[in-house]
Coordinates of C-alpha atoms in Angstrom, one line a residue:
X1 CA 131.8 95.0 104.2
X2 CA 131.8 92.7 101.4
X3 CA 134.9 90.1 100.7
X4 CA 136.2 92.1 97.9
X5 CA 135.4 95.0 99.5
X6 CA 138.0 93.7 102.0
X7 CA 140.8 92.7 99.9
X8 CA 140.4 96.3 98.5
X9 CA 140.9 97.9 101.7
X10 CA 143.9 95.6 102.6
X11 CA 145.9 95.4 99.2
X12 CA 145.3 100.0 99.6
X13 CA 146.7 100.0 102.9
X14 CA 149.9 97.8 102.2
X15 CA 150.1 100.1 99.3
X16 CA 150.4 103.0 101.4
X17 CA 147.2 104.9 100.1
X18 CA 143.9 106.3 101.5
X19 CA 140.7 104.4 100.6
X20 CA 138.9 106.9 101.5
X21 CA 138.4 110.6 101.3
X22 CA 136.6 112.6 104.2
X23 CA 136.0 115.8 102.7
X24 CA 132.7 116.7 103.5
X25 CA 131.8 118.1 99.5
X26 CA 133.1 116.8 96.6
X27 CA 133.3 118.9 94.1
X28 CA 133.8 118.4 90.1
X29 CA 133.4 121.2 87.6
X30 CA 130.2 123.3 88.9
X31 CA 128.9 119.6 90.1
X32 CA 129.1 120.2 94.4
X33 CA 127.9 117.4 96.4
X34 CA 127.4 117.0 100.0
X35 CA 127.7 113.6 102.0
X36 CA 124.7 111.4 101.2
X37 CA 124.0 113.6 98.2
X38 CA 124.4 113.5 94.2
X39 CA 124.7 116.9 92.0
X40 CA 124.9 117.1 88.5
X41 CA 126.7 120.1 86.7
X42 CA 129.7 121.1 83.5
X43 CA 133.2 120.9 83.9
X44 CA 134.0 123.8 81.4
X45 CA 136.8 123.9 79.0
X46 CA 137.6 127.6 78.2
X47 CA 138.1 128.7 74.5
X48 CA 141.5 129.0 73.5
X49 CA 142.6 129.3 69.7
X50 CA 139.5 127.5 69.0
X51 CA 136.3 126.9 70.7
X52 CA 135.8 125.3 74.1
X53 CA 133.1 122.9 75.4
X54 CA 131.3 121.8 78.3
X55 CA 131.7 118.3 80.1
X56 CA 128.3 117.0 81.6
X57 CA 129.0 115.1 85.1
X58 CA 127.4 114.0 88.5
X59 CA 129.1 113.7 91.6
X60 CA 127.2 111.0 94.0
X61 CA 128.7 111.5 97.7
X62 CA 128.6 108.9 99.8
X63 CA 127.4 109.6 103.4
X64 CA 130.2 107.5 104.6
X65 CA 133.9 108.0 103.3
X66 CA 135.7 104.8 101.0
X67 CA 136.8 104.9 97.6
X68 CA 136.0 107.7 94.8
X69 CA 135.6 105.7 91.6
X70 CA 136.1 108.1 88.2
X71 CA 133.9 106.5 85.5
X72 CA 134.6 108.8 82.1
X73 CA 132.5 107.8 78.9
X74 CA 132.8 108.7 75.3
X75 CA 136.8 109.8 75.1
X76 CA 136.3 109.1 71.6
X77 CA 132.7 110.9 70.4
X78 CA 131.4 107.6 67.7
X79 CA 131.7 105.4 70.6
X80 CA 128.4 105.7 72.4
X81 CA 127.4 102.5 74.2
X82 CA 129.3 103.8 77.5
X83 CA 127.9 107.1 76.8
X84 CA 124.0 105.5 77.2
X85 CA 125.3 103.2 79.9
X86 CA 126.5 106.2 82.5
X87 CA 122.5 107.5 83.0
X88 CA 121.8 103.9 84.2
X89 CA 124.6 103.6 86.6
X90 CA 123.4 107.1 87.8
X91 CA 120.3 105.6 88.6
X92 CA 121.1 102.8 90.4
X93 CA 123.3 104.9 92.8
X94 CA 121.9 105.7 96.3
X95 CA 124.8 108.3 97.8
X96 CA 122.7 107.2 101.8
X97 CA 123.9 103.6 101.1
X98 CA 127.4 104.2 100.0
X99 CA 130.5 104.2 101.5
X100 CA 132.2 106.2 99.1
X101 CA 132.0 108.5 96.4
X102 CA 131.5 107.8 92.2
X103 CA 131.9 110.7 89.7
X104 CA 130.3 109.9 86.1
X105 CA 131.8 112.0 83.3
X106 CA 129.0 111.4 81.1
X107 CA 130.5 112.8 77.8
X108 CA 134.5 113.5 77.7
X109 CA 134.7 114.4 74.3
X110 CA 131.6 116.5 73.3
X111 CA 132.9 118.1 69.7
X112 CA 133.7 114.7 68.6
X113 CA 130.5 113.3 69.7
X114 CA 128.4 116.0 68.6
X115 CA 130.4 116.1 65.4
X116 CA 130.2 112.5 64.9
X117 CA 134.1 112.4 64.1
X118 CA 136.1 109.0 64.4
X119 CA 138.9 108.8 66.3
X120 CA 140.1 112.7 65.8
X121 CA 138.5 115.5 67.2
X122 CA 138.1 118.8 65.6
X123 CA 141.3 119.8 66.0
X124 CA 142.6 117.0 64.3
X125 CA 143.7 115.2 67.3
X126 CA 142.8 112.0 69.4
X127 CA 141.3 112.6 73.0
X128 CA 143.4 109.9 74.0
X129 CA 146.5 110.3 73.1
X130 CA 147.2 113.7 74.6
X131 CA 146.9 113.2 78.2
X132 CA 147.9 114.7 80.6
X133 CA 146.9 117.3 78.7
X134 CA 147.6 121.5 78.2
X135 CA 145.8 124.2 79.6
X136 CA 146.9 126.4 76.8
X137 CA 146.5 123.3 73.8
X138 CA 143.8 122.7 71.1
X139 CA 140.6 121.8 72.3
X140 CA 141.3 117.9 72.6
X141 CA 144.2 119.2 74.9
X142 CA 142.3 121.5 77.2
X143 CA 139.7 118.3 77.7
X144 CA 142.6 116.5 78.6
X145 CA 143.9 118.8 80.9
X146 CA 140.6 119.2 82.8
X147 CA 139.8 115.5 83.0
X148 CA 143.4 115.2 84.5
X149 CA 142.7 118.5 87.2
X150 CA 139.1 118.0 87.6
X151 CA 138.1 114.1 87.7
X152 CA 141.1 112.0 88.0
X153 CA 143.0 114.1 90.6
X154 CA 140.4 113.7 93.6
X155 CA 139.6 109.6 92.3
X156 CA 141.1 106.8 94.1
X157 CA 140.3 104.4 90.7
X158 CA 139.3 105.3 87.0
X159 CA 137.8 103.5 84.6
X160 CA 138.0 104.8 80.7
X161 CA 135.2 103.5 79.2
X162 CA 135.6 102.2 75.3
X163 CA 134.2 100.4 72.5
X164 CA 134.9 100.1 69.0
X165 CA 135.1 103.4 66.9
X166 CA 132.4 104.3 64.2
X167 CA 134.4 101.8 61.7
X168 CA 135.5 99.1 64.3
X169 CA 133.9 95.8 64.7
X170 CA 134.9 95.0 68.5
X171 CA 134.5 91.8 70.5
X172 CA 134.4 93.2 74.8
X173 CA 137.6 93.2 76.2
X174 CA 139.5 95.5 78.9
X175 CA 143.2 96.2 79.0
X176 CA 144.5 96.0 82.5
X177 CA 148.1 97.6 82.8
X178 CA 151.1 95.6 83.9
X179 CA 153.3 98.0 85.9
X180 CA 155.5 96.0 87.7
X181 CA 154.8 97.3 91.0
X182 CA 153.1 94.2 92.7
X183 CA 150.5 96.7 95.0
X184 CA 149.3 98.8 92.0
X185 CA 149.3 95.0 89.2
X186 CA 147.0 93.4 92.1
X187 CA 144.3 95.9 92.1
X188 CA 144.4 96.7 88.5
X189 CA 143.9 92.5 88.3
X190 CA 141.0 92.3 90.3
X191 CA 139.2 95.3 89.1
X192 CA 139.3 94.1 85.7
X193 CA 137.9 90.7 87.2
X194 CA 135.0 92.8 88.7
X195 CA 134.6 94.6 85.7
X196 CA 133.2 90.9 84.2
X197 CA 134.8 91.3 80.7
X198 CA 136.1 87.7 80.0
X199 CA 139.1 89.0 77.8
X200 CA 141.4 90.9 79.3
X201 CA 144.8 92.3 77.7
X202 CA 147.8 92.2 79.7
X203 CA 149.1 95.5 78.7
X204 CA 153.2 95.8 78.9
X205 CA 153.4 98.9 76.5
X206 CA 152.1 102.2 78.6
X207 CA 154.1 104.5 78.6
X208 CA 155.9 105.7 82.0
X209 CA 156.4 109.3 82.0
X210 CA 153.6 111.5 84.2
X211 CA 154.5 114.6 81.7
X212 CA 153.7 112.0 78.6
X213 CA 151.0 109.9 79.7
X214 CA 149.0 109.7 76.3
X215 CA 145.9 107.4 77.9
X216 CA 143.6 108.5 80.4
X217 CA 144.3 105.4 82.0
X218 CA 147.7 105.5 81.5
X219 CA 147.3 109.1 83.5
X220 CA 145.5 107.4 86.9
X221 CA 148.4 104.7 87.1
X222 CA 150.9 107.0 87.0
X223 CA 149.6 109.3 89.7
X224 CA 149.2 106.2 91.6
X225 CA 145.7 105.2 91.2
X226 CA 144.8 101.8 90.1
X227 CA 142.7 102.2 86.5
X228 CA 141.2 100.3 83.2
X229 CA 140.2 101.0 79.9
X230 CA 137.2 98.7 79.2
X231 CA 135.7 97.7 75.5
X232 CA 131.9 96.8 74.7
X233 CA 130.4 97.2 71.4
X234 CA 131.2 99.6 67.9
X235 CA 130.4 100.4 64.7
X236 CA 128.6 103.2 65.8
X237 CA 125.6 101.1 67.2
X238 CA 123.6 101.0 70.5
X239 CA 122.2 97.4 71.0
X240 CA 121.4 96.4 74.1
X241 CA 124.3 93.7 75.0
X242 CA 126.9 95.9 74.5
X243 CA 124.8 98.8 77.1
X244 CA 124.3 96.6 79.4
X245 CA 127.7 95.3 79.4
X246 CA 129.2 98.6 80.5
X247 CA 126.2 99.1 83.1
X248 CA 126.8 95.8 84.8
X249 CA 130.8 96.4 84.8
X250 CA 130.5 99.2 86.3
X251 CA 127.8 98.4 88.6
X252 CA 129.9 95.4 89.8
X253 CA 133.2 97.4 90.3
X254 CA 131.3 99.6 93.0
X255 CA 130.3 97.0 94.7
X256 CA 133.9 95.4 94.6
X257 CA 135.7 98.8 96.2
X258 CA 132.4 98.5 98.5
X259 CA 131.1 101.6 97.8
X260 CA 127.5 100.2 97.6
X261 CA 126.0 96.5 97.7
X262 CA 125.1 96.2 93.9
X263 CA 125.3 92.5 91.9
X264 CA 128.8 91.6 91.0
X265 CA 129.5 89.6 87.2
X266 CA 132.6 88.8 88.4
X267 CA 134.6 86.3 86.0
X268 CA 135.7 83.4 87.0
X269 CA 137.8 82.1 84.2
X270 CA 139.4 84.8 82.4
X271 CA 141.1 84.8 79.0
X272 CA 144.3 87.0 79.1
X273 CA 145.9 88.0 76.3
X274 CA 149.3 88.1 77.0
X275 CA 150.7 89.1 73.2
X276 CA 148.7 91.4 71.0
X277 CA 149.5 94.0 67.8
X278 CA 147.8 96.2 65.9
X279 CA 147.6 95.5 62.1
X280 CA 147.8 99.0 59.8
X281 CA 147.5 100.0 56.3
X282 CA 150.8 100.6 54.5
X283 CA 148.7 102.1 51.6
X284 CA 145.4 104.4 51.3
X285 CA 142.3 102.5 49.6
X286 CA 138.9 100.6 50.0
X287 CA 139.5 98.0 52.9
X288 CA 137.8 94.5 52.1
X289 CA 138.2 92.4 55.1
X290 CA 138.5 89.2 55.2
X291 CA 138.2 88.1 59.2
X292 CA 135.4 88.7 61.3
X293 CA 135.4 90.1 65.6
X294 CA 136.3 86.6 67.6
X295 CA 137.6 84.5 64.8
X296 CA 140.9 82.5 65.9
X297 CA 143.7 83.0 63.0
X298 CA 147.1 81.2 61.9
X299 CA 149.9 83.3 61.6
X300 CA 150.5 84.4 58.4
X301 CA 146.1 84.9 57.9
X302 CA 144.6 86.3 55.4
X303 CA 142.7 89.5 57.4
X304 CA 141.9 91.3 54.3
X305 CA 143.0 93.1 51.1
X306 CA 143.6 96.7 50.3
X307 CA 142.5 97.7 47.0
X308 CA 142.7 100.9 44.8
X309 CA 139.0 102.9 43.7
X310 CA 139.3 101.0 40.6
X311 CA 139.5 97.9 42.1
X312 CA 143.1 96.6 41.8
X313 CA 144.8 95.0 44.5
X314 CA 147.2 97.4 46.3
X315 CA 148.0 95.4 49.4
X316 CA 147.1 91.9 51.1
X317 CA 147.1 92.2 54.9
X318 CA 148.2 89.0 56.9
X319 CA 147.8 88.5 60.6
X320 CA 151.4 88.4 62.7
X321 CA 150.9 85.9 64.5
X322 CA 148.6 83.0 65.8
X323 CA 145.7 84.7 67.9
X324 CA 142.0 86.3 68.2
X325 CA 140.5 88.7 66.1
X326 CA 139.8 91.7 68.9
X327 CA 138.8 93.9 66.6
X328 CA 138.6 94.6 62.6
X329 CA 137.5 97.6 60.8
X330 CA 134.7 96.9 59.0
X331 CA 134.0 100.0 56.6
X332 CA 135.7 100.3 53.2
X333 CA 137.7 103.3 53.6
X334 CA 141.4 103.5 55.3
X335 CA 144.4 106.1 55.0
X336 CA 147.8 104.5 55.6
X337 CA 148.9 104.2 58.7
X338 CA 146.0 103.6 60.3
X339 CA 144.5 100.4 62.3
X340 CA 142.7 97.6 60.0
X341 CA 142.7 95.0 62.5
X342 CA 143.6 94.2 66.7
X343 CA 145.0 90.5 66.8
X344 CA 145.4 89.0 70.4
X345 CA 147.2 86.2 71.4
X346 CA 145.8 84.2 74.8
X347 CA 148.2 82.9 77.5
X348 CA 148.7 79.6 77.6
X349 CA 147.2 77.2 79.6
X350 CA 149.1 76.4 83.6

């Protein structure tokens, strides 16, 4: 057993919990596995008021028990670099070697991918923002629901897997939850190490209620189960960095819980971003940015202007404070209200 794999299995068992499960299938959706063996099959989400869908998923069962590591793709259906990424962590997955389990939810949000929709799914709602979900909701509800019953109840860890929306301009970045609860913050710290995302935002602002969970992620840590939410890539594109990105993150994180012996890109110097805020439109107009992904700003920045069809100035935006550009939207169009730009402040130096 590796050294992280180690740490994982100590910081689980002062925690109280179970790194491993022992049943002999595991079974997600119509996806069954036996030990040492990988199925692929739906998780089914019935119609209701409107139509349902179907969620494509493996299940690769370790021959020995250890961790079950929930990696869902494409909550948000323009987002599509995690999407392409799942099929080569499929394939680098050997269920005889591992001591543990991984279930891939290759697509969570299939209307909205299919349908090429930003943010909102048919129903007008967004995927992530309605866990844990209703059995009885609109469609991005009922996904909710059985992502919730189906692949985060039997994990041990989750990972939500993100990049910019069809309009974002994204640098990579992972949010890692700060709880409070010194057992659950440590794991949740070194996963998003493992991960191998060099930014990582110390989020403060989850919210705490089981019954109101919102995030996917948000959903794991509050049934007790250390998880991230991890950014690479946008704008609707596929290159190859921001792939690969995903692929060797996840990669990496098996091989920390020490499901299987895989090549880490562990970070070794971090950049957390202690502060952040997300800039929105007060009015409805073309967006013309001014900031690119990366760039460092002054408070008080100019990140871009807000004008009317005609071209008249409606609104200037200005960043809030001193920080990084995470992301910035970078297609004209925006309805008050919603994001133009993410601005994160790093931690100081010790």
């Amino acid at each position: 057993m590796s050294r992280d794999a180690c740490a994982v299995a100590l910081i689980l068992a002062c925690a109280g919990g179970a790194p491993a499960r022992a049943q002999d299938v595991l079974r997600v959706g119509t996806a069954a596995a036996a030990r040492g063996a990988f199925a692929s099959g739906w998780v089914d989400v019935a119609p209701a008021a409107d139509p349902g869908t179907r969620l494509p998923v493996t299940v690769v069962h370790g021959a020995r028990p250890g961790p079950v590591l929930a990696l869902v793709a494409g909550t948000h259906g323009y987002e599509y670099t995690s999407v392409l990424a799942l099929p080569r962590v499929r394939a680098r997955l050997d269920a005889a070697r591992m001591s543990g389990s991984v279930i891939l939810v290759h697509m969570a949000n299939p209307p909205s991918f299919y349908g090429r929709r930003v943010y909102l799914g048919p129903d007008g709602r967004n995927l992530n923002r309605v866990f844990p979900g209703r059995k009885d909701g609109t469609i991005s509800e009922r996904i909710a629901e059985a992502i919730t019953r189906e692949v985060i109840t039997p994990a041990t860890h989750v990972v939500d897997m993100h990049c910019g929306d069809g309009n974002e301009s994204l640098r990579p970045y992972a949010y890692a939850t700060v709880t409070g609860d010194e057992a659950m913050d440590r794991q949740i710290h070194e996963m998003a190490l493992a991960f191998g995302l060099d930014h990582i935002v110390a989020e403060r602002s989850r919210p705490v209620d089981p019954g109101a969970s919102l995030y996917l992620e948000s959903t794991a840590v509050l049934r007790g189960k250390p998880a991230l939410t991890t950014e690479s890539g946008g704008l609707g594109r596929t290159d190859e960095e921001s792939v690969a990105a995903h692929e060797a993150g996840a990669l990496s994180l098996i091989a920390h819980l020490g499901i299987q012996d895989l090549p880490s890109v562990r970070v070794a110097k971090p950049v957390w971003i202690d502060r952040t805020e997300i800039v929105r439109a007060k009015t409805t107009g073309v967006w013309f940015p001014a900031v690119e992904k990366t760039q460092v700003v002054a408070a008080g920045a100019l990140l871009g202007r807000v004008k009317d069809p005609f071209g008249e100035p409606l609104e200037e935006v200005r960043a809030p404070f001193a920080g990084e550009v995470l992301y910035v939207v970078a297609t004209p169009p925006v309805t008050a209200g919603e994001p133009l730009a993410f601005v994160g402040q790093a931690r100081a130096a010790n």
